[in-house]
Amino acid sequence: MVEARLLFEKIPDRTAVSWTLTDIEPDEGIFVSLLSACAHLGSVDIGIWIHKHLKGMQFPMTVQLNTALIDMYAKCGNLGLAKNLFDGMQERDVICWNVMISGLTMNGDAQNALALLEQMEKDGFKPNHIIFITVLTAGSYSCMAYKGLQIFDSMKSVYGIEPKSEHYGCMINLLGRAGHFEEAKEIILRMPTSCSPSDEAMAWRALLSSCCSLGETSLAEVAAERLIQLERHCGVYVLLLNMYASSGKYDDARRIRKDMKEKGVEKTPGCSSIEVNGFIHEFVAGEKTHAQMQEIHKVLEKMNDQLE
């Protein structure tokens, strides 16, 4: 943000593209960008204010603006408002359909996400490769392996869309969540030989994650071994480490820690954010840079005492 602001200050002739407020009247692109930022940060209060502001201005509600609002509400967890906006639209495009299906998916409503795909086809819209990623993710949430396989196979046979690495990853994840590990492995082996090492790594990573989640140790080790050959990434070691620790295999967990240390593999710290009174506060694991860290720890200690 600092670098962006410095660059902005150097622009000699600013237009609505570079400005987000002041004396230049904001256009549709600015409002879409603001709503996108609210969706990304989970800042629903500001998103609602922008929505009210648009109504007060009697701003023309285009497909793009409605789509940005639907995306913002869905990502902030207000699926009811998102669905009301979607149902009230007189005109829709493929992106709008995808955003609504994605919103249902991320809020755990897989059944309605898949039903909306069927409705989309009835309304004459042809799904694109992005929508297939979304619906295969919806299938993995509810472990609907059979339905997912139908959708995956229909991509090429019905719609003429060649599955990409992301589709393979979603399909493997779907099968893995349902406990069909060998079938998931077969999907990886079906991947085209033209796939890059990073694409293959994405598929093996999806299988490894599912195996670790459900304690499928033997196949997890196979996937991890192949992944280590393809890339150097801390996630492989962390998944194995957690799986061994949770299953009581402490010797194997110590071995993984030793390997990480010897190979100089460092775990990327986790990060979370929360909105309080319109301000976004970010916390990185292991860091104590927040201005109110002492007060936060005091509150956490009180909560701990009450729980004990």
PDB file of C-alpha atoms in Angstrom:
ATOM      1  CA  MET A   1       0.000   0.000   0.000  1.00  0.00           C
ATOM      2  CA  VAL A   2       2.881   2.394   0.767  1.00  0.00           C
ATOM      3  CA  GLU A   3       4.467   1.774  -2.637  1.00  0.00           C
ATOM      4  CA  ALA A   4       1.093   2.174  -4.351  1.00  0.00           C
ATOM      5  CA  ARG A   5       0.524   5.519  -2.613  1.00  0.00           C
ATOM      6  CA  LEU A   6       4.006   6.774  -3.552  1.00  0.00           C
ATOM      7  CA  LEU A   7       3.400   5.851  -7.169  1.00  0.00           C
ATOM      8  CA  PHE A   8      -0.022   7.536  -7.063  1.00  0.00           C
ATOM      9  CA  GLU A   9       1.536  10.770  -5.809  1.00  0.00           C
ATOM     10  CA  LYS A  10       3.835  10.839  -8.859  1.00  0.00           C
ATOM     11  CA  ILE A  11       0.945  10.794 -11.366  1.00  0.00           C
ATOM     12  CA  PRO A  12       0.813  14.306 -12.887  1.00  0.00           C
ATOM     13  CA  ASP A  13      -2.700  14.171 -14.412  1.00  0.00           C
ATOM     14  CA  ARG A  14      -5.023  12.067 -12.297  1.00  0.00           C
ATOM     15  CA  THR A  15      -8.348  10.772 -13.610  1.00  0.00           C
ATOM     16  CA  ALA A  16     -11.179   8.674 -12.187  1.00  0.00           C
ATOM     17  CA  VAL A  17      -9.028   5.601 -12.882  1.00  0.00           C
ATOM     18  CA  SER A  18      -6.326   6.695 -10.433  1.00  0.00           C
ATOM     19  CA  TRP A  19      -8.584   8.462  -7.891  1.00  0.00           C
ATOM     20  CA  THR A  20     -10.995   6.693  -5.549  1.00  0.00           C
ATOM     21  CA  LEU A  21     -12.503   9.861  -4.013  1.00  0.00           C
ATOM     22  CA  THR A  22     -12.181  13.701  -3.771  1.00  0.00           C
ATOM     23  CA  ASP A  23     -13.511  16.096  -6.392  1.00  0.00           C
ATOM     24  CA  ILE A  24     -13.655  13.643  -9.302  1.00  0.00           C
ATOM     25  CA  GLU A  25     -16.983  11.771  -9.418  1.00  0.00           C
ATOM     26  CA  PRO A  26     -16.386   8.023  -8.927  1.00  0.00           C
ATOM     27  CA  ASP A  27     -17.392   5.757 -11.800  1.00  0.00           C
ATOM     28  CA  GLU A  28     -18.494   2.132 -12.011  1.00  0.00           C
ATOM     29  CA  GLY A  29     -14.901   0.850 -12.086  1.00  0.00           C
ATOM     30  CA  ILE A  30     -14.106   2.550  -8.786  1.00  0.00           C
ATOM     31  CA  PHE A  31     -17.178   1.141  -7.042  1.00  0.00           C
ATOM     32  CA  VAL A  32     -16.417  -2.362  -8.360  1.00  0.00           C
ATOM     33  CA  SER A  33     -12.829  -2.042  -7.067  1.00  0.00           C
ATOM     34  CA  LEU A  34     -14.030  -0.847  -3.643  1.00  0.00           C
ATOM     35  CA  LEU A  35     -16.533  -3.699  -3.344  1.00  0.00           C
ATOM     36  CA  SER A  36     -13.861  -6.162  -4.395  1.00  0.00           C
ATOM     37  CA  ALA A  37     -11.596  -4.830  -1.638  1.00  0.00           C
ATOM     38  CA  CYS A  38     -14.444  -5.189   0.907  1.00  0.00           C
ATOM     39  CA  ALA A  39     -15.005  -8.783  -0.232  1.00  0.00           C
ATOM     40  CA  HIS A  40     -11.309  -9.579   0.093  1.00  0.00           C
ATOM     41  CA  LEU A  41     -11.054  -8.073   3.590  1.00  0.00           C
ATOM     42  CA  GLY A  42     -14.441  -9.293   4.822  1.00  0.00           C
ATOM     43  CA  SER A  43     -15.391  -5.682   5.526  1.00  0.00           C
ATOM     44  CA  VAL A  44     -19.169  -6.030   5.284  1.00  0.00           C
ATOM     45  CA  ASP A  45     -19.983  -2.741   7.080  1.00  0.00           C
ATOM     46  CA  ILE A  46     -18.174  -0.669   4.468  1.00  0.00           C
ATOM     47  CA  GLY A  47     -19.698  -2.825   1.724  1.00  0.00           C
ATOM     48  CA  ILE A  48     -23.204  -2.121   3.024  1.00  0.00           C
ATOM     49  CA  TRP A  49     -22.413   1.602   3.193  1.00  0.00           C
ATOM     50  CA  ILE A  50     -21.273   1.564  -0.461  1.00  0.00           C
ATOM     51  CA  HIS A  51     -24.470  -0.283  -1.435  1.00  0.00           C
ATOM     52  CA  LYS A  52     -26.605   2.357   0.325  1.00  0.00           C
ATOM     53  CA  HIS A  53     -24.531   5.114  -1.249  1.00  0.00           C
ATOM     54  CA  LEU A  54     -25.177   3.670  -4.718  1.00  0.00           C
ATOM     55  CA  LYS A  55     -28.913   3.620  -4.026  1.00  0.00           C
ATOM     56  CA  GLY A  56     -28.830   7.193  -2.721  1.00  0.00           C
ATOM     57  CA  MET A  57     -27.022   8.342  -5.868  1.00  0.00           C
ATOM     58  CA  GLN A  58     -29.480   6.374  -8.019  1.00  0.00           C
ATOM     59  CA  PHE A  59     -26.395   4.980  -9.704  1.00  0.00           C
ATOM     60  CA  PRO A  60     -27.174   2.691 -12.705  1.00  0.00           C
ATOM     61  CA  MET A  61     -26.960  -0.883 -11.396  1.00  0.00           C
ATOM     62  CA  THR A  62     -25.152  -2.737 -14.169  1.00  0.00           C
ATOM     63  CA  VAL A  63     -24.434  -6.473 -14.299  1.00  0.00           C
ATOM     64  CA  GLN A  64     -20.851  -5.758 -13.178  1.00  0.00           C
ATOM     65  CA  LEU A  65     -21.929  -3.726 -10.139  1.00  0.00           C
ATOM     66  CA  ASN A  66     -24.552  -6.256  -9.071  1.00  0.00           C
ATOM     67  CA  THR A  67     -22.004  -9.036  -9.479  1.00  0.00           C
ATOM     68  CA  ALA A  68     -19.513  -7.151  -7.296  1.00  0.00           C
ATOM     69  CA  LEU A  69     -22.204  -6.676  -4.621  1.00  0.00           C
ATOM     70  CA  ILE A  70     -23.192 -10.356  -4.751  1.00  0.00           C
ATOM     71  CA  ASP A  71     -19.536 -11.363  -4.424  1.00  0.00           C
ATOM     72  CA  MET A  72     -19.015  -9.004  -1.480  1.00  0.00           C
ATOM     73  CA  TYR A  73     -22.095 -10.189   0.431  1.00  0.00           C
ATOM     74  CA  ALA A  74     -21.366 -13.864  -0.235  1.00  0.00           C
ATOM     75  CA  LYS A  75     -17.728 -13.623   0.862  1.00  0.00           C
ATOM     76  CA  CYS A  76     -18.775 -11.730   3.984  1.00  0.00           C
ATOM     77  CA  GLY A  77     -21.191 -14.542   4.864  1.00  0.00           C
ATOM     78  CA  ASN A  78     -24.485 -12.783   4.059  1.00  0.00           C
ATOM     79  CA  LEU A  79     -25.798 -15.345   1.584  1.00  0.00           C
ATOM     80  CA  GLY A  80     -29.413 -14.148   1.901  1.00  0.00           C
ATOM     81  CA  LEU A  81     -28.652 -10.663   0.584  1.00  0.00           C
ATOM     82  CA  ALA A  82     -26.440 -12.098  -2.159  1.00  0.00           C
ATOM     83  CA  LYS A  83     -29.217 -14.446  -3.315  1.00  0.00           C
ATOM     84  CA  ASN A  84     -31.850 -11.680  -3.213  1.00  0.00           C
ATOM     85  CA  LEU A  85     -29.686  -9.489  -5.433  1.00  0.00           C
ATOM     86  CA  PHE A  86     -29.033 -12.353  -7.835  1.00  0.00           C
ATOM     87  CA  ASP A  87     -32.712 -13.331  -8.072  1.00  0.00           C
ATOM     88  CA  GLY A  88     -33.690  -9.701  -8.713  1.00  0.00           C
ATOM     89  CA  MET A  89     -31.332  -9.210 -11.654  1.00  0.00           C
ATOM     90  CA  GLN A  90     -33.054  -8.708 -15.007  1.00  0.00           C
ATOM     91  CA  GLU A  91     -29.846  -9.448 -16.915  1.00  0.00           C
ATOM     92  CA  ARG A  92     -27.032 -11.873 -16.079  1.00  0.00           C
ATOM     93  CA  ASP A  93     -23.779 -13.068 -17.620  1.00  0.00           C
ATOM     94  CA  VAL A  94     -21.568 -16.116 -17.081  1.00  0.00           C
ATOM     95  CA  ILE A  95     -19.421 -14.278 -14.505  1.00  0.00           C
ATOM     96  CA  CYS A  96     -22.501 -13.430 -12.438  1.00  0.00           C
ATOM     97  CA  TRP A  97     -23.636 -17.064 -12.425  1.00  0.00           C
ATOM     98  CA  ASN A  98     -20.164 -18.186 -11.386  1.00  0.00           C
ATOM     99  CA  VAL A  99     -19.991 -15.676  -8.509  1.00  0.00           C
ATOM    100  CA  MET A 100     -23.350 -16.835  -7.141  1.00  0.00           C
ATOM    101  CA  ILE A 101     -22.441 -20.533  -7.470  1.00  0.00           C
ATOM    102  CA  SER A 102     -19.084 -19.800  -5.818  1.00  0.00           C
ATOM    103  CA  GLY A 103     -20.843 -17.915  -3.008  1.00  0.00           C
ATOM    104  CA  LEU A 104     -23.103 -20.878  -2.290  1.00  0.00           C
ATOM    105  CA  THR A 105     -20.092 -23.185  -2.334  1.00  0.00           C
ATOM    106  CA  MET A 106     -17.935 -21.195   0.079  1.00  0.00           C
ATOM    107  CA  ASN A 107     -20.877 -20.981   2.497  1.00  0.00           C
ATOM    108  CA  GLY A 108     -21.297 -24.768   2.459  1.00  0.00           C
ATOM    109  CA  ASP A 109     -24.512 -24.926   0.389  1.00  0.00           C
ATOM    110  CA  ALA A 110     -23.312 -27.499  -2.150  1.00  0.00           C
ATOM    111  CA  GLN A 111     -26.790 -28.779  -3.048  1.00  0.00           C
ATOM    112  CA  ASN A 112     -28.021 -25.359  -4.175  1.00  0.00           C
ATOM    113  CA  ALA A 113     -24.703 -24.650  -5.923  1.00  0.00           C
ATOM    114  CA  LEU A 114     -25.146 -27.742  -8.090  1.00  0.00           C
ATOM    115  CA  ALA A 115     -28.843 -26.954  -8.598  1.00  0.00           C
ATOM    116  CA  LEU A 116     -27.879 -23.459  -9.783  1.00  0.00           C
ATOM    117  CA  LEU A 117     -25.532 -25.007 -12.348  1.00  0.00           C
ATOM    118  CA  GLU A 118     -28.452 -26.957 -13.784  1.00  0.00           C
ATOM    119  CA  GLN A 119     -30.610 -23.808 -13.808  1.00  0.00           C
ATOM    120  CA  MET A 120     -27.831 -21.926 -15.573  1.00  0.00           C
ATOM    121  CA  GLU A 121     -27.825 -24.491 -18.385  1.00  0.00           C
ATOM    122  CA  LYS A 122     -31.628 -24.353 -18.653  1.00  0.00           C
ATOM    123  CA  ASP A 123     -31.394 -20.571 -19.019  1.00  0.00           C
ATOM    124  CA  GLY A 124     -29.112 -21.010 -22.011  1.00  0.00           C
ATOM    125  CA  PHE A 125     -25.725 -20.223 -20.468  1.00  0.00           C
ATOM    126  CA  LYS A 126     -22.795 -22.486 -21.284  1.00  0.00           C
ATOM    127  CA  PRO A 127     -20.523 -23.133 -18.271  1.00  0.00           C
ATOM    128  CA  ASN A 128     -16.858 -22.180 -18.706  1.00  0.00           C
ATOM    129  CA  HIS A 129     -13.810 -23.836 -17.143  1.00  0.00           C
ATOM    130  CA  ILE A 130     -13.952 -21.514 -14.090  1.00  0.00           C
ATOM    131  CA  ILE A 131     -17.496 -22.616 -13.247  1.00  0.00           C
ATOM    132  CA  PHE A 132     -16.423 -26.254 -13.381  1.00  0.00           C
ATOM    133  CA  ILE A 133     -13.714 -25.516 -10.805  1.00  0.00           C
ATOM    134  CA  THR A 134     -16.387 -23.948  -8.601  1.00  0.00           C
ATOM    135  CA  VAL A 135     -18.894 -26.807  -8.855  1.00  0.00           C
ATOM    136  CA  LEU A 136     -16.239 -29.489  -8.356  1.00  0.00           C
ATOM    137  CA  THR A 137     -15.266 -27.656  -5.181  1.00  0.00           C
ATOM    138  CA  ALA A 138     -18.932 -27.706  -4.157  1.00  0.00           C
ATOM    139  CA  GLY A 139     -18.976 -31.450  -4.684  1.00  0.00           C
ATOM    140  CA  SER A 140     -15.922 -31.920  -2.493  1.00  0.00           C
ATOM    141  CA  TYR A 141     -17.595 -30.069   0.385  1.00  0.00           C
ATOM    142  CA  SER A 142     -20.435 -32.576   0.539  1.00  0.00           C
ATOM    143  CA  CYS A 143     -18.407 -35.609  -0.576  1.00  0.00           C
ATOM    144  CA  MET A 144     -20.648 -36.198  -3.596  1.00  0.00           C
ATOM    145  CA  ALA A 145     -18.037 -38.235  -5.423  1.00  0.00           C
ATOM    146  CA  TYR A 146     -20.385 -39.808  -7.979  1.00  0.00           C
ATOM    147  CA  LYS A 147     -21.926 -36.469  -8.992  1.00  0.00           C
ATOM    148  CA  GLY A 148     -18.474 -34.927  -9.174  1.00  0.00           C
ATOM    149  CA  LEU A 149     -17.235 -37.644 -11.519  1.00  0.00           C
ATOM    150  CA  GLN A 150     -20.245 -37.069 -13.761  1.00  0.00           C
ATOM    151  CA  ILE A 151     -19.502 -33.357 -13.932  1.00  0.00           C
ATOM    152  CA  PHE A 152     -15.777 -33.952 -14.487  1.00  0.00           C
ATOM    153  CA  ASP A 153     -16.397 -36.384 -17.364  1.00  0.00           C
ATOM    154  CA  SER A 154     -18.997 -34.071 -18.933  1.00  0.00           C
ATOM    155  CA  MET A 155     -16.446 -31.273 -19.298  1.00  0.00           C
ATOM    156  CA  LYS A 156     -14.842 -32.859 -22.346  1.00  0.00           C
ATOM    157  CA  SER A 157     -17.597 -35.153 -23.590  1.00  0.00           C
ATOM    158  CA  VAL A 158     -20.471 -32.634 -23.451  1.00  0.00           C
ATOM    159  CA  TYR A 159     -18.882 -29.160 -23.417  1.00  0.00           C
ATOM    160  CA  GLY A 160     -15.589 -29.806 -25.218  1.00  0.00           C
ATOM    161  CA  ILE A 161     -13.550 -28.291 -22.360  1.00  0.00           C
ATOM    162  CA  GLU A 162     -10.206 -29.959 -21.694  1.00  0.00           C
ATOM    163  CA  PRO A 163      -9.724 -30.290 -17.910  1.00  0.00           C
ATOM    164  CA  LYS A 164      -6.876 -28.192 -16.516  1.00  0.00           C
ATOM    165  CA  SER A 165      -4.677 -28.857 -13.507  1.00  0.00           C
ATOM    166  CA  GLU A 166      -7.136 -26.982 -11.264  1.00  0.00           C
ATOM    167  CA  HIS A 167      -9.970 -29.319 -12.308  1.00  0.00           C
ATOM    168  CA  TYR A 168      -7.825 -32.370 -11.623  1.00  0.00           C
ATOM    169  CA  GLY A 169      -6.949 -30.911  -8.227  1.00  0.00           C
ATOM    170  CA  CYS A 170     -10.615 -30.346  -7.345  1.00  0.00           C
ATOM    171  CA  MET A 171     -11.559 -33.836  -8.520  1.00  0.00           C
ATOM    172  CA  ILE A 172      -8.763 -35.435  -6.501  1.00  0.00           C
ATOM    173  CA  ASN A 173      -9.787 -33.429  -3.460  1.00  0.00           C
ATOM    174  CA  LEU A 174     -13.414 -34.519  -3.944  1.00  0.00           C
ATOM    175  CA  LEU A 175     -12.498 -38.211  -4.145  1.00  0.00           C
ATOM    176  CA  GLY A 176     -10.064 -37.894  -1.259  1.00  0.00           C
ATOM    177  CA  ARG A 177     -12.665 -36.315   1.046  1.00  0.00           C
ATOM    178  CA  ALA A 178     -14.996 -39.187   0.204  1.00  0.00           C
ATOM    179  CA  GLY A 179     -12.275 -41.717   1.086  1.00  0.00           C
ATOM    180  CA  HIS A 180     -11.758 -42.917  -2.503  1.00  0.00           C
ATOM    181  CA  PHE A 181      -7.975 -42.614  -2.389  1.00  0.00           C
ATOM    182  CA  GLU A 182      -7.081 -45.147  -5.070  1.00  0.00           C
ATOM    183  CA  GLU A 183      -9.572 -43.551  -7.475  1.00  0.00           C
ATOM    184  CA  ALA A 184      -7.971 -40.186  -6.714  1.00  0.00           C
ATOM    185  CA  LYS A 185      -4.570 -41.638  -7.549  1.00  0.00           C
ATOM    186  CA  GLU A 186      -5.971 -42.948 -10.836  1.00  0.00           C
ATOM    187  CA  ILE A 187      -7.168 -39.447 -11.724  1.00  0.00           C
ATOM    188  CA  ILE A 188      -3.583 -38.203 -11.297  1.00  0.00           C
ATOM    189  CA  LEU A 189      -2.318 -40.942 -13.590  1.00  0.00           C
ATOM    190  CA  ARG A 190      -4.913 -39.845 -16.171  1.00  0.00           C
ATOM    191  CA  MET A 191      -3.399 -36.367 -16.370  1.00  0.00           C
ATOM    192  CA  PRO A 192      -1.972 -35.538 -19.819  1.00  0.00           C
ATOM    193  CA  THR A 193       1.768 -36.071 -20.257  1.00  0.00           C
ATOM    194  CA  SER A 194       1.977 -32.464 -21.432  1.00  0.00           C
ATOM    195  CA  CYS A 195       1.232 -31.239 -17.892  1.00  0.00           C
ATOM    196  CA  SER A 196       4.027 -29.228 -16.302  1.00  0.00           C
ATOM    197  CA  PRO A 197       5.745 -30.343 -13.068  1.00  0.00           C
ATOM    198  CA  SER A 198       3.869 -27.594 -11.177  1.00  0.00           C
ATOM    199  CA  ASP A 199       0.529 -28.946 -12.470  1.00  0.00           C
ATOM    200  CA  GLU A 200       1.435 -32.466 -11.402  1.00  0.00           C
ATOM    201  CA  ALA A 201       2.576 -31.138  -8.032  1.00  0.00           C
ATOM    202  CA  MET A 202      -0.800 -29.439  -7.524  1.00  0.00           C
ATOM    203  CA  ALA A 203      -2.561 -32.771  -8.077  1.00  0.00           C
ATOM    204  CA  TRP A 204      -0.291 -34.730  -5.724  1.00  0.00           C
ATOM    205  CA  ARG A 205      -0.658 -31.963  -3.128  1.00  0.00           C
ATOM    206  CA  ALA A 206      -4.452 -32.317  -3.220  1.00  0.00           C
ATOM    207  CA  LEU A 207      -4.149 -36.084  -2.700  1.00  0.00           C
ATOM    208  CA  LEU A 208      -1.630 -35.623   0.126  1.00  0.00           C
ATOM    209  CA  SER A 209      -3.913 -33.167   1.908  1.00  0.00           C
ATOM    210  CA  SER A 210      -6.884 -35.554   1.739  1.00  0.00           C
ATOM    211  CA  CYS A 211      -4.801 -38.521   2.878  1.00  0.00           C
ATOM    212  CA  CYS A 212      -3.435 -36.577   5.833  1.00  0.00           C
ATOM    213  CA  SER A 213      -6.915 -35.377   6.821  1.00  0.00           C
ATOM    214  CA  LEU A 214      -8.262 -38.931   6.982  1.00  0.00           C
ATOM    215  CA  GLY A 215      -5.100 -40.663   8.232  1.00  0.00           C
ATOM    216  CA  GLU A 216      -4.311 -42.604   5.050  1.00  0.00           C
ATOM    217  CA  THR A 217      -0.618 -42.874   5.959  1.00  0.00           C
ATOM    218  CA  SER A 218       0.709 -45.213   3.272  1.00  0.00           C
ATOM    219  CA  LEU A 219      -0.650 -43.300   0.286  1.00  0.00           C
ATOM    220  CA  ALA A 220       0.223 -39.973   1.951  1.00  0.00           C
ATOM    221  CA  GLU A 221       3.853 -41.079   2.027  1.00  0.00           C
ATOM    222  CA  VAL A 222       3.713 -42.025  -1.673  1.00  0.00           C
ATOM    223  CA  ALA A 223       2.254 -38.616  -2.545  1.00  0.00           C
ATOM    224  CA  ALA A 224       4.782 -36.799  -0.344  1.00  0.00           C
ATOM    225  CA  GLU A 225       7.713 -38.645  -1.893  1.00  0.00           C
ATOM    226  CA  ARG A 226       6.591 -37.640  -5.394  1.00  0.00           C
ATOM    227  CA  LEU A 227       5.943 -34.049  -4.280  1.00  0.00           C
ATOM    228  CA  ILE A 228       9.419 -33.677  -2.794  1.00  0.00           C
ATOM    229  CA  GLN A 229      10.818 -34.748  -6.185  1.00  0.00           C
ATOM    230  CA  LEU A 230       8.719 -32.095  -7.939  1.00  0.00           C
ATOM    231  CA  GLU A 231       9.097 -29.092  -5.642  1.00  0.00           C
ATOM    232  CA  ARG A 232      10.673 -27.729  -2.486  1.00  0.00           C
ATOM    233  CA  HIS A 233       7.758 -26.572  -0.358  1.00  0.00           C
ATOM    234  CA  CYS A 234       7.273 -26.495   3.403  1.00  0.00           C
ATOM    235  CA  GLY A 235       3.620 -27.560   3.082  1.00  0.00           C
ATOM    236  CA  VAL A 236       4.561 -31.165   2.272  1.00  0.00           C
ATOM    237  CA  TYR A 237       6.579 -31.522   5.454  1.00  0.00           C
ATOM    238  CA  VAL A 238       4.016 -29.728   7.607  1.00  0.00           C
ATOM    239  CA  LEU A 239       1.185 -32.002   6.431  1.00  0.00           C
ATOM    240  CA  LEU A 240       3.236 -35.134   7.101  1.00  0.00           C
ATOM    241  CA  LEU A 241       4.403 -33.796  10.451  1.00  0.00           C
ATOM    242  CA  ASN A 242       0.845 -33.074  11.605  1.00  0.00           C
ATOM    243  CA  MET A 243      -0.405 -36.449  10.353  1.00  0.00           C
ATOM    244  CA  TYR A 244       2.313 -38.382  12.204  1.00  0.00           C
ATOM    245  CA  ALA A 245       1.814 -36.354  15.381  1.00  0.00           C
ATOM    246  CA  SER A 246      -1.987 -36.812  15.391  1.00  0.00           C
ATOM    247  CA  SER A 247      -1.671 -40.570  14.796  1.00  0.00           C
ATOM    248  CA  GLY A 248       0.893 -41.018  17.574  1.00  0.00           C
ATOM    249  CA  LYS A 249       3.846 -41.762  15.276  1.00  0.00           C
ATOM    250  CA  TYR A 250       6.230 -39.490  17.149  1.00  0.00           C
ATOM    251  CA  ASP A 251       9.419 -41.074  15.797  1.00  0.00           C
ATOM    252  CA  ASP A 252       8.286 -40.313  12.247  1.00  0.00           C
ATOM    253  CA  ALA A 253       7.321 -36.777  13.321  1.00  0.00           C
ATOM    254  CA  ARG A 254      10.816 -36.235  14.753  1.00  0.00           C
ATOM    255  CA  ARG A 255      12.326 -37.580  11.519  1.00  0.00           C
ATOM    256  CA  ILE A 256      10.339 -35.028   9.476  1.00  0.00           C
ATOM    257  CA  ARG A 257      11.446 -32.192  11.779  1.00  0.00           C
ATOM    258  CA  LYS A 258      15.057 -33.308  11.359  1.00  0.00           C
ATOM    259  CA  ASP A 259      14.692 -33.410   7.560  1.00  0.00           C
ATOM    260  CA  MET A 260      13.225 -29.892   7.574  1.00  0.00           C
ATOM    261  CA  LYS A 261      16.113 -28.588   9.653  1.00  0.00           C
ATOM    262  CA  GLU A 262      18.788 -30.294   7.555  1.00  0.00           C
ATOM    263  CA  LYS A 263      17.279 -29.077   4.279  1.00  0.00           C
ATOM    264  CA  GLY A 264      16.661 -25.560   5.576  1.00  0.00           C
ATOM    265  CA  VAL A 265      12.898 -25.768   5.043  1.00  0.00           C
ATOM    266  CA  GLU A 266      11.060 -23.113   7.046  1.00  0.00           C
ATOM    267  CA  LYS A 267       7.348 -23.126   7.801  1.00  0.00           C
ATOM    268  CA  THR A 268       5.484 -20.078   6.460  1.00  0.00           C
ATOM    269  CA  PRO A 269       3.776 -18.371   9.416  1.00  0.00           C
ATOM    270  CA  GLY A 270      -0.013 -18.315   9.506  1.00  0.00           C
ATOM    271  CA  CYS A 271      -1.913 -15.057   9.216  1.00  0.00           C
ATOM    272  CA  SER A 272      -5.422 -13.951  10.178  1.00  0.00           C
ATOM    273  CA  SER A 273      -7.373 -10.698  10.151  1.00  0.00           C
ATOM    274  CA  ILE A 274     -10.456  -9.302  11.880  1.00  0.00           C
ATOM    275  CA  GLU A 275     -12.578  -6.171  11.412  1.00  0.00           C
ATOM    276  CA  VAL A 276     -13.333  -4.050  14.501  1.00  0.00           C
ATOM    277  CA  ASN A 277     -15.252  -0.768  14.190  1.00  0.00           C
ATOM    278  CA  GLY A 278     -14.458  -0.452  10.509  1.00  0.00           C
ATOM    279  CA  PHE A 279     -10.698  -1.130  10.874  1.00  0.00           C
ATOM    280  CA  ILE A 280      -8.936  -4.313   9.692  1.00  0.00           C
ATOM    281  CA  HIS A 281      -6.412  -5.762  12.166  1.00  0.00           C
ATOM    282  CA  GLU A 282      -3.922  -8.350  10.873  1.00  0.00           C
ATOM    283  CA  PHE A 283      -2.072 -10.877  13.031  1.00  0.00           C
ATOM    284  CA  VAL A 284       0.895 -12.979  11.892  1.00  0.00           C
ATOM    285  CA  ALA A 285       1.855 -16.050  13.915  1.00  0.00           C
ATOM    286  CA  GLY A 286       4.914 -15.399  16.066  1.00  0.00           C
ATOM    287  CA  GLU A 287       4.857 -11.627  15.608  1.00  0.00           C
ATOM    288  CA  LYS A 288       3.968  -9.164  18.388  1.00  0.00           C
ATOM    289  CA  THR A 289       3.887  -5.923  16.431  1.00  0.00           C
ATOM    290  CA  HIS A 290       0.237  -5.011  17.034  1.00  0.00           C
ATOM    291  CA  ALA A 291      -0.089  -1.819  19.094  1.00  0.00           C
ATOM    292  CA  GLN A 292      -2.621  -3.411  21.479  1.00  0.00           C
ATOM    293  CA  MET A 293      -0.905  -6.786  21.852  1.00  0.00           C
ATOM    294  CA  GLN A 294      -0.595  -6.507  25.654  1.00  0.00           C
ATOM    295  CA  GLU A 295      -4.309  -5.731  26.079  1.00  0.00           C
ATOM    296  CA  ILE A 296      -5.209  -8.582  23.723  1.00  0.00           C
ATOM    297  CA  HIS A 297      -3.124 -11.043  25.749  1.00  0.00           C
ATOM    298  CA  LYS A 298      -4.796  -9.888  28.968  1.00  0.00           C
ATOM    299  CA  VAL A 299      -8.230 -10.575  27.474  1.00  0.00           C
ATOM    300  CA  LEU A 300      -7.081 -13.987  26.234  1.00  0.00           C
ATOM    301  CA  GLU A 301      -5.734 -14.841  29.674  1.00  0.00           C
ATOM    302  CA  LYS A 302      -9.105 -13.926  31.260  1.00  0.00           C
ATOM    303  CA  MET A 303     -10.895 -16.107  28.719  1.00  0.00           C
ATOM    304  CA  ASN A 304      -8.468 -18.939  29.475  1.00  0.00           C
ATOM    305  CA  ASP A 305      -9.126 -18.657  33.198  1.00  0.00           C
ATOM    306  CA  GLN A 306     -12.885 -18.804  32.646  1.00  0.00           C
ATOM    307  CA  LEU A 307     -12.617 -21.837  30.379  1.00  0.00           C
ATOM    308  CA  GLU A 308     -10.481 -23.675  32.935  1.00  0.00           C
TER     309      GLU A 308
END
